[in-house]
GROMACS .gro file of C-alpha atoms in nm:
model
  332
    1UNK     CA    1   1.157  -2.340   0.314
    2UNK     CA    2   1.200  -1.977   0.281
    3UNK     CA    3   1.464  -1.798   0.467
    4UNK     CA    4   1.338  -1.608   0.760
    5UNK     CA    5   1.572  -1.365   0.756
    6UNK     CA    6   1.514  -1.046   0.495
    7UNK     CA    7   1.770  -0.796   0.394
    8UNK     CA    8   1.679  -0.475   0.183
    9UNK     CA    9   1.628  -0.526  -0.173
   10UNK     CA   10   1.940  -0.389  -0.303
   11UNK     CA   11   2.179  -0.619  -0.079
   12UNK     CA   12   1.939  -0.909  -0.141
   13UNK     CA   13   1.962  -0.948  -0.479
   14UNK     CA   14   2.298  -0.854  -0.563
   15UNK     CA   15   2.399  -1.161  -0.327
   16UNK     CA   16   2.154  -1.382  -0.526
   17UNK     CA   17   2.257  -1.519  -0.831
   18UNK     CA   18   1.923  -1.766  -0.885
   19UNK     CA   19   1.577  -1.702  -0.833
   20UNK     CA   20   1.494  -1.910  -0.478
   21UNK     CA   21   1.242  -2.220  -0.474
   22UNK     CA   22   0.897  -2.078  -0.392
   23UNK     CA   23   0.802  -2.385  -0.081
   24UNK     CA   24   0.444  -2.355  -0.115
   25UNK     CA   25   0.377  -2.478   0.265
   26UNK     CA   26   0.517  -2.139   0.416
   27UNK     CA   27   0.447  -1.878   0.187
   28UNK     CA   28   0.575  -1.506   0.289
   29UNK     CA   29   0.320  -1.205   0.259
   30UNK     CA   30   0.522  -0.902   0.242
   31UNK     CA   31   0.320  -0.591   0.425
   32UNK     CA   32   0.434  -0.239   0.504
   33UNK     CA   33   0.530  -0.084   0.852
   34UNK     CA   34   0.347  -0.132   1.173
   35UNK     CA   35   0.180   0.165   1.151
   36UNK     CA   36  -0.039   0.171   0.884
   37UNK     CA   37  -0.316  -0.038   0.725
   38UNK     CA   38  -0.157  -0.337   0.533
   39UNK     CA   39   0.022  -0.511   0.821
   40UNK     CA   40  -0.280  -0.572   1.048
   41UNK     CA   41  -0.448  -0.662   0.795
   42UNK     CA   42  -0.170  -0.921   0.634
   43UNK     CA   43  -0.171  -1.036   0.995
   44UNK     CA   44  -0.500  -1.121   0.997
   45UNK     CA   45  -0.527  -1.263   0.612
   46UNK     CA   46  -0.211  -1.499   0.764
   47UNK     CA   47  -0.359  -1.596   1.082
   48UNK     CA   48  -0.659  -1.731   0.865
   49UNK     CA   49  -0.500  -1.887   0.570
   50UNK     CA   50  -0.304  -2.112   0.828
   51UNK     CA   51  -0.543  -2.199   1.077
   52UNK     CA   52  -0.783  -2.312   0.770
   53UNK     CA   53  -0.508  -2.427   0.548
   54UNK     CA   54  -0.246  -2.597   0.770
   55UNK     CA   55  -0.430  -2.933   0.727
   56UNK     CA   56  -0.360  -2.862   0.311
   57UNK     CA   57   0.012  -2.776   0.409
   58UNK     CA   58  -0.041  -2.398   0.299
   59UNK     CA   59   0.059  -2.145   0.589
   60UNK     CA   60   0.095  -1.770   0.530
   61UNK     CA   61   0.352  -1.595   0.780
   62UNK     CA   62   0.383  -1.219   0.741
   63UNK     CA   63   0.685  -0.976   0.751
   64UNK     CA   64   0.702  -0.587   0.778
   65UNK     CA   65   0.875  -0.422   0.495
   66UNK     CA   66   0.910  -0.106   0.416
   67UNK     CA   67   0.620  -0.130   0.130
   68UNK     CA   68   0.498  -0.116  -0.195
   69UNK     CA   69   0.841  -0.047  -0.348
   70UNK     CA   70   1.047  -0.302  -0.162
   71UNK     CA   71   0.716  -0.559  -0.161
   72UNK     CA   72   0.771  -0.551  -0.596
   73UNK     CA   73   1.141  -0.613  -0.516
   74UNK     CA   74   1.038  -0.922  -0.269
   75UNK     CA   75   0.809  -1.070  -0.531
   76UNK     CA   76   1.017  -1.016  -0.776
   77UNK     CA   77   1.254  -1.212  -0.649
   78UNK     CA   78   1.004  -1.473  -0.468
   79UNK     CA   79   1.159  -1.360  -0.165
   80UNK     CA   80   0.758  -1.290  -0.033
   81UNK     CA   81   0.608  -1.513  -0.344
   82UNK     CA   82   0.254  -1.272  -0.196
   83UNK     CA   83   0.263  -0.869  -0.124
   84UNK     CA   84   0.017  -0.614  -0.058
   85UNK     CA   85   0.113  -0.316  -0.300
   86UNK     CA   86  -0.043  -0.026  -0.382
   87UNK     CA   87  -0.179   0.033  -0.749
   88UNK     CA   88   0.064   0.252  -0.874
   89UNK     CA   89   0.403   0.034  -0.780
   90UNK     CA   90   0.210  -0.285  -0.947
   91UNK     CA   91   0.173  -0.126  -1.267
   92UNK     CA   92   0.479   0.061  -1.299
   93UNK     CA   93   0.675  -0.283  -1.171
   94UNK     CA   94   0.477  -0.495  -1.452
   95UNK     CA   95   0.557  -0.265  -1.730
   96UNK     CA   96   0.880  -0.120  -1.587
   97UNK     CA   97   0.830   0.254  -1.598
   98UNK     CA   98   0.704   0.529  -1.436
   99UNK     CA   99   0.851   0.459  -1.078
  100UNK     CA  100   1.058   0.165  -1.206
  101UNK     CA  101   1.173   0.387  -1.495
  102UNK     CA  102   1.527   0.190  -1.582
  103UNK     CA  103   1.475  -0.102  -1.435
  104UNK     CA  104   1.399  -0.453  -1.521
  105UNK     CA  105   1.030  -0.522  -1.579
  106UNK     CA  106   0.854  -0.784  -1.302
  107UNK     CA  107   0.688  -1.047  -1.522
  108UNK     CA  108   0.623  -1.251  -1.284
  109UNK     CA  109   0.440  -1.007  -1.115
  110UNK     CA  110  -0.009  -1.117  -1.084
  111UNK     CA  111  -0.276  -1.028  -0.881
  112UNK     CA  112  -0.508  -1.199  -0.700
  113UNK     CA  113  -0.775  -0.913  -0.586
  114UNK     CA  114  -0.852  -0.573  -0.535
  115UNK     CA  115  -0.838  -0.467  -0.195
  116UNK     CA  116  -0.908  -0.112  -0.060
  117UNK     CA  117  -0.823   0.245  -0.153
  118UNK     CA  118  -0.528   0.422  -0.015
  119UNK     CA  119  -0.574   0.785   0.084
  120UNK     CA  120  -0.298   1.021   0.042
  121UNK     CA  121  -0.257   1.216   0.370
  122UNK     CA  122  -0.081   1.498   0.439
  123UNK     CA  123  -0.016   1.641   0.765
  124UNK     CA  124   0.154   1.975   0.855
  125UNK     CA  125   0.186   2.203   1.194
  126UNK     CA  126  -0.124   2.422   1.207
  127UNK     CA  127   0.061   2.750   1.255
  128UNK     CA  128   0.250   2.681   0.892
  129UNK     CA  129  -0.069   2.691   0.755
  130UNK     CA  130  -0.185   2.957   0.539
  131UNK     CA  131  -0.399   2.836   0.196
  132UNK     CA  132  -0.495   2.491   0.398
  133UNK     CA  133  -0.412   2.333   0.049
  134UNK     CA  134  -0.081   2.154  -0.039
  135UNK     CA  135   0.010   2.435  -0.174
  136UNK     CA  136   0.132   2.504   0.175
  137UNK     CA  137   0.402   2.325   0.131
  138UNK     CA  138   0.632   2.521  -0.051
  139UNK     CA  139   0.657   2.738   0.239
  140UNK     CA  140   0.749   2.494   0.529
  141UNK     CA  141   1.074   2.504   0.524
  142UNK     CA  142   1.146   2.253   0.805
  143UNK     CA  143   1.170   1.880   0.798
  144UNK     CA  144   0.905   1.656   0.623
  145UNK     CA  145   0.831   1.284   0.676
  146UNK     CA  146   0.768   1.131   0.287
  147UNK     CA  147   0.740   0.768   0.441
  148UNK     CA  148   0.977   0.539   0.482
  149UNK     CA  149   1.291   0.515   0.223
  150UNK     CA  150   1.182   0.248  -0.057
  151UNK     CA  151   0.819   0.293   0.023
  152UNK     CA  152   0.513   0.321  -0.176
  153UNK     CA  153   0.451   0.631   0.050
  154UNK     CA  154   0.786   0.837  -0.061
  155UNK     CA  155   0.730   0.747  -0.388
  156UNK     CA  156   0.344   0.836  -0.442
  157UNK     CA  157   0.428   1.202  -0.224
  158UNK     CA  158   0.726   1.234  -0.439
  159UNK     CA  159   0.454   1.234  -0.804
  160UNK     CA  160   0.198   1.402  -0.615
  161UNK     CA  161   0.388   1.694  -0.471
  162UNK     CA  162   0.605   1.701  -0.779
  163UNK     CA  163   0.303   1.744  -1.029
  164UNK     CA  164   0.109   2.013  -0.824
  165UNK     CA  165   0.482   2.218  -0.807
  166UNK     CA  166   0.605   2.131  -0.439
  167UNK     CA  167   0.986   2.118  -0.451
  168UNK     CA  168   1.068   1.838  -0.265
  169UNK     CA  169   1.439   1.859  -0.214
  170UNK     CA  170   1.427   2.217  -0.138
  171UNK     CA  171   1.065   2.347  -0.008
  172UNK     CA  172   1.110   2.142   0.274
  173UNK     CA  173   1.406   1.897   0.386
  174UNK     CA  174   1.261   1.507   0.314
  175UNK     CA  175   1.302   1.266   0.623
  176UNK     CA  176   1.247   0.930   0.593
  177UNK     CA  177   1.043   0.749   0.863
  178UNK     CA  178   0.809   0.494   0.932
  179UNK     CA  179   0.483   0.619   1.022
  180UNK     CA  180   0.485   0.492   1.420
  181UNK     CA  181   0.795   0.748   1.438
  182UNK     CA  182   0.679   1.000   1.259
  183UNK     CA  183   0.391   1.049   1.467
  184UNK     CA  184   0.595   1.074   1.767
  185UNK     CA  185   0.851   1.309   1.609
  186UNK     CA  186   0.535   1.521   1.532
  187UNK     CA  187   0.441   1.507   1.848
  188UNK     CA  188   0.797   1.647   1.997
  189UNK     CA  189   0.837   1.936   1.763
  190UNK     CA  190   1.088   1.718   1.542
  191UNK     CA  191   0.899   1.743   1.238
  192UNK     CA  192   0.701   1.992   1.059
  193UNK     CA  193   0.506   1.773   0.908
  194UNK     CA  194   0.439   1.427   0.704
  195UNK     CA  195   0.300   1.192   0.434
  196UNK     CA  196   0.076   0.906   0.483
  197UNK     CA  197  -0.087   0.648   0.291
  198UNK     CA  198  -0.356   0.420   0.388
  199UNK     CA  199  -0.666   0.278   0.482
  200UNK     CA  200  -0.884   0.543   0.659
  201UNK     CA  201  -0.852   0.569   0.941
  202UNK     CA  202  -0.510   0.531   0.922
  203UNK     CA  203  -0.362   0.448   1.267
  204UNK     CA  204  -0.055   0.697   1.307
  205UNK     CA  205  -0.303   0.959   1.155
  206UNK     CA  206  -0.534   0.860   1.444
  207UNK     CA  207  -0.235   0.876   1.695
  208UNK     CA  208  -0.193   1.263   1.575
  209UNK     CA  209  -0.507   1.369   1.604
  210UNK     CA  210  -0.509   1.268   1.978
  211UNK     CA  211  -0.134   1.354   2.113
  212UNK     CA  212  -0.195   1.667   1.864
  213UNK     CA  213  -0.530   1.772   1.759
  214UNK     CA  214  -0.500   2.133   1.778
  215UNK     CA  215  -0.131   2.154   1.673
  216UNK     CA  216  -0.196   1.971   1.336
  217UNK     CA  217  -0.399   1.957   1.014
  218UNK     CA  218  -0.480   1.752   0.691
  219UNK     CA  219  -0.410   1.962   0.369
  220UNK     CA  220  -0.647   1.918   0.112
  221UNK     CA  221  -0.628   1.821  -0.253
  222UNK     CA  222  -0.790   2.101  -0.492
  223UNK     CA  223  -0.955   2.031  -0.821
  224UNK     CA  224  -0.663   2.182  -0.996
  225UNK     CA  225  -0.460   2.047  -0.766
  226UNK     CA  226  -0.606   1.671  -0.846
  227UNK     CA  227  -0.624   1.721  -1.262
  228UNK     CA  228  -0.241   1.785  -1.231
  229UNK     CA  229  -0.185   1.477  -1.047
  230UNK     CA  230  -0.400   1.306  -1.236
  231UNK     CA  231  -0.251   1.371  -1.558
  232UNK     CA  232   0.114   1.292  -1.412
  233UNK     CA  233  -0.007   0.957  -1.292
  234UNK     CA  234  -0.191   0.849  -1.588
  235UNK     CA  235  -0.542   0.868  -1.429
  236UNK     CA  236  -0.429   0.618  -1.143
  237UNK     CA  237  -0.546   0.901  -0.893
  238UNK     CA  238  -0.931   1.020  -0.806
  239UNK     CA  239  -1.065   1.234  -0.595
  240UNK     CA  240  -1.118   1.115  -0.200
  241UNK     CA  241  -1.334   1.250   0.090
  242UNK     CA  242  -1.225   1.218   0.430
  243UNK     CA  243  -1.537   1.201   0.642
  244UNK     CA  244  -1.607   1.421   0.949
  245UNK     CA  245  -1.537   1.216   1.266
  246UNK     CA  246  -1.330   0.959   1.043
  247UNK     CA  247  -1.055   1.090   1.341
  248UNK     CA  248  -1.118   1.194   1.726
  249UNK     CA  249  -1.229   1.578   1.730
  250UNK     CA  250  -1.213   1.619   1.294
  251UNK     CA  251  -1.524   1.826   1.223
  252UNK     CA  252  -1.467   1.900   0.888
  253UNK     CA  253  -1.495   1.688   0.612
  254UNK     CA  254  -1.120   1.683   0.420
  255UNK     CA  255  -1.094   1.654   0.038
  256UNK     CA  256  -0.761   1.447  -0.095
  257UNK     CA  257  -0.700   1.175  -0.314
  258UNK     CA  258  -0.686   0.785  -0.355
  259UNK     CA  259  -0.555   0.506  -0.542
  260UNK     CA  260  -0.630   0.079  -0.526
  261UNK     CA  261  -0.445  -0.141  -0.329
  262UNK     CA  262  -0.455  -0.503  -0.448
  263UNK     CA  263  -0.293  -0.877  -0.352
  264UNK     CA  264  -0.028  -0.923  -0.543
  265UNK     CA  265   0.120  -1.254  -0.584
  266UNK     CA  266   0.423  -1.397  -0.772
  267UNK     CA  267   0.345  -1.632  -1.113
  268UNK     CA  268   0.575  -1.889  -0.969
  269UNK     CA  269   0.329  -2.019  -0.711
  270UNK     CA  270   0.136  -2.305  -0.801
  271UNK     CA  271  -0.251  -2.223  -0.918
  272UNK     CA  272  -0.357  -2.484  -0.653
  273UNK     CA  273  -0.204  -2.260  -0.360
  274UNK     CA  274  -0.306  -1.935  -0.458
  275UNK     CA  275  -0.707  -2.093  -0.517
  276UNK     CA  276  -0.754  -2.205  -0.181
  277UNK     CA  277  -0.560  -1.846  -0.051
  278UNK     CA  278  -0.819  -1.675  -0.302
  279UNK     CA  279  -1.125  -1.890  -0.155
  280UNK     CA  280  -1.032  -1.865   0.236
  281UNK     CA  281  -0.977  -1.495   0.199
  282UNK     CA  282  -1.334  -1.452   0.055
  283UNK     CA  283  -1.513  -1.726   0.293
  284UNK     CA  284  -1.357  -1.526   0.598
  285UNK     CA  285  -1.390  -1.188   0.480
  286UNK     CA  286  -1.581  -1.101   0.839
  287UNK     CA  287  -1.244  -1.227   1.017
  288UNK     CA  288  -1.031  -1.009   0.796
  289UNK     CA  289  -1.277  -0.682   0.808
  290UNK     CA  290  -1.226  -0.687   1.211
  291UNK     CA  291  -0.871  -0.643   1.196
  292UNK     CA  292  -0.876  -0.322   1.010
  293UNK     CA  293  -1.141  -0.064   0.913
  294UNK     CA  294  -0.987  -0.039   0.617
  295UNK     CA  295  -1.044  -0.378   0.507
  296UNK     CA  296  -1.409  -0.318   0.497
  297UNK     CA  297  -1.388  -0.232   0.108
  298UNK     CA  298  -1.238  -0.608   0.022
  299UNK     CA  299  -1.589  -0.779  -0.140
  300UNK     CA  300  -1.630  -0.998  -0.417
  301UNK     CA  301  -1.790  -0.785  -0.647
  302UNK     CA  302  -1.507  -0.560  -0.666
  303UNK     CA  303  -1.209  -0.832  -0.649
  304UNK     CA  304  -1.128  -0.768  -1.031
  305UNK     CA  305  -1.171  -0.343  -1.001
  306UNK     CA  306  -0.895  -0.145  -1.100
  307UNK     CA  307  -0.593  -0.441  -1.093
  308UNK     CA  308  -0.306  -0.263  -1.301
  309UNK     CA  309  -0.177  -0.663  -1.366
  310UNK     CA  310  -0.296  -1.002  -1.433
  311UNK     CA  311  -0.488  -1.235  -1.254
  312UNK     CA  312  -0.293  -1.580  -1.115
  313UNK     CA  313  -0.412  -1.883  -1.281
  314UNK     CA  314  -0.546  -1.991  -0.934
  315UNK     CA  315  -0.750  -1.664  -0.881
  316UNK     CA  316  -0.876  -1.683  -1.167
  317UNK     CA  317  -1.023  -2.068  -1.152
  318UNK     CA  318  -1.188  -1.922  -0.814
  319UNK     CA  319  -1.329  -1.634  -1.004
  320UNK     CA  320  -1.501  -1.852  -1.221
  321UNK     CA  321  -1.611  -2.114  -0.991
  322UNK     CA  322  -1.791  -1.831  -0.868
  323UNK     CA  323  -1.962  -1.778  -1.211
  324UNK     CA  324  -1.767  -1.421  -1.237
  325UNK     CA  325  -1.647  -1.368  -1.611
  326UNK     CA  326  -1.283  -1.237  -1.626
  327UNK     CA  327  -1.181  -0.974  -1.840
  328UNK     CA  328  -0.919  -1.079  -2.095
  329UNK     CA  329  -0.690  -0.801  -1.967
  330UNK     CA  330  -0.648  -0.975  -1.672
  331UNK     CA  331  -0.560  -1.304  -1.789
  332UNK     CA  332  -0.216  -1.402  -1.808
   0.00000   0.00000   0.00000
């Protein structure tokens, strides 16, 4: 069985000396923080692999984390053998650059599907701003929520702010929070501003725009803006529309970015688990769609769009049961 207790990444695995036993009857799906789209959503995925799979002996039980970053870490390890990651983190992990730049590359590190697109939000006090751009940054001068420390949120606003000239470490002073608390600290005058990535619409973003419609607003994402971050992420980011009404009183539509999420999954769990995980997912997709907007994108058309790693052995046998041909850049 897999220990129920989880430690941060850096404690956890200089205290390990072997790579732990994957028990395929209670396999961990890392998430993110309460706040934003991946944990109700791995909630719900979990709730219906076990009710349909606990007469196989599969069960899913989720954990918060603080994301992407830690969730490569986790799988890395097969400390959570399955993680929702964003994009970015899953190809940089595989390969071992970019944002894993010096360390080990994951190779055990597959996907199972695409998932939604994450859109890069960023909020600030209204009075700080002046070009409504993120430009406006540079001038805020007060403290700045990136996401939580070791998440795929501090990480992505770290590239994006970095490419389009933001100083992060001196235009504002970086704060790391989840995005529950940031929200509130917003709310209280305790921060000037902050980063989030999700789902739309994401629920601390929602929060705000309740508690503090006409004290905040969402900076947008220029076409210069976007070709510079663009060209610093490798292409990984395109251009995003925030709908009008996506949150209570927005009546303007707001222009940012986004990047895939997908189901990761470690290579060390047997292709018979992750098949009927693939195949329950997909026959229950209704289920998994009411737990978060977000979650609407998930389809089977789009399962093999944009995954920066390769498919599992067991997605892949579902993927063709389905008469889908799989690229041979995603095969193992």
């Amino acid at each position: 069985m897999l220990k129920k207790q989880f430690f941060t990444a850096a404690i956890l695995f200089s205290a390990l000396s072997v790579v732990p036993t994957i028990a395929d009857d209670n396999v961990t799906l890392a998430t993110a923080s309460s706040g934003g789209s991946y944990y109700p959503v791995g909630v719900a995925l979990a709730t219906i692999v076990t009710e349909k799979l606990a007469d196989k002996g599969i069960r899913l039980s989720p954990i918060t984390t603080a994301g992407s970053a830690e969730n490569v870490d986790l799988v890395r390890g097969n400390e959570a053998p399955m993680a929702i990651m964003m994009g970015l983190y899953g190809r940089d992990g595989f390969t071992g650059t970019g944002t894993r730049e010096g360390r080990p590359a994951v190779t055990n590190l597959r996907s199972i599907a695409s998932l939604w697109q994450n859109y890069e939000q960023f909020v600030i006090r209204a009075d700080k701003v002046k070009s409504g751009d993120l430009s406006d940054l540079t001038q805020l001068g007060s403290q700045f929520s990136v996401g939580p420390r070791n998440s795929g949120t501090e990480g992505t606003s770290r590239i994006v702010l970095g490419a389009v000239g933001v100083d992060v470490n001196h235009d504002f002073l970086p704060v790391n929070m989840k995005y529950a608390a940031a929200a509130e600290a917003f709310q209280n005058n305790r921060l000037g501003g902050l980063s989030a990535s999700g789902g739309i619409p994401t629920p601390s973003v929602s929060q705000l725009f309740v508690t503090s419609g006409d004290d905040m607003r969402l900076l947008k994402v220029t076409d210069e803006q976007l070709e510079k971050i663009s060209e610093a992420s490798g292409g990984l980011f395109t251009r995003a529309i925030i709908p009008v009404g996506t949150y209570q009183g927005q009546t303007d539509a707001v222009e940012t970015l986004k990047q895939p999420n997908f189901m990761a999954v470690s290579a060390d769990l047997s292709d018979d688990t992750v098949y009927e995980i693939t195949k329950v997912m997909f026959e229950n997709l209704d289920q998994l769609k009411a737990a978060h907007s977000a979650a609407a994108a998930i389809n089977l058309e789009t399962a093999m769009d944009g995954l920066p790693v390769p498919l599992h052995p067991g997605a892949i046998r579902f993927y063709e049961e389905k008469g889908m041909t799989v690229p041979d850049a995603l095969r193992p």
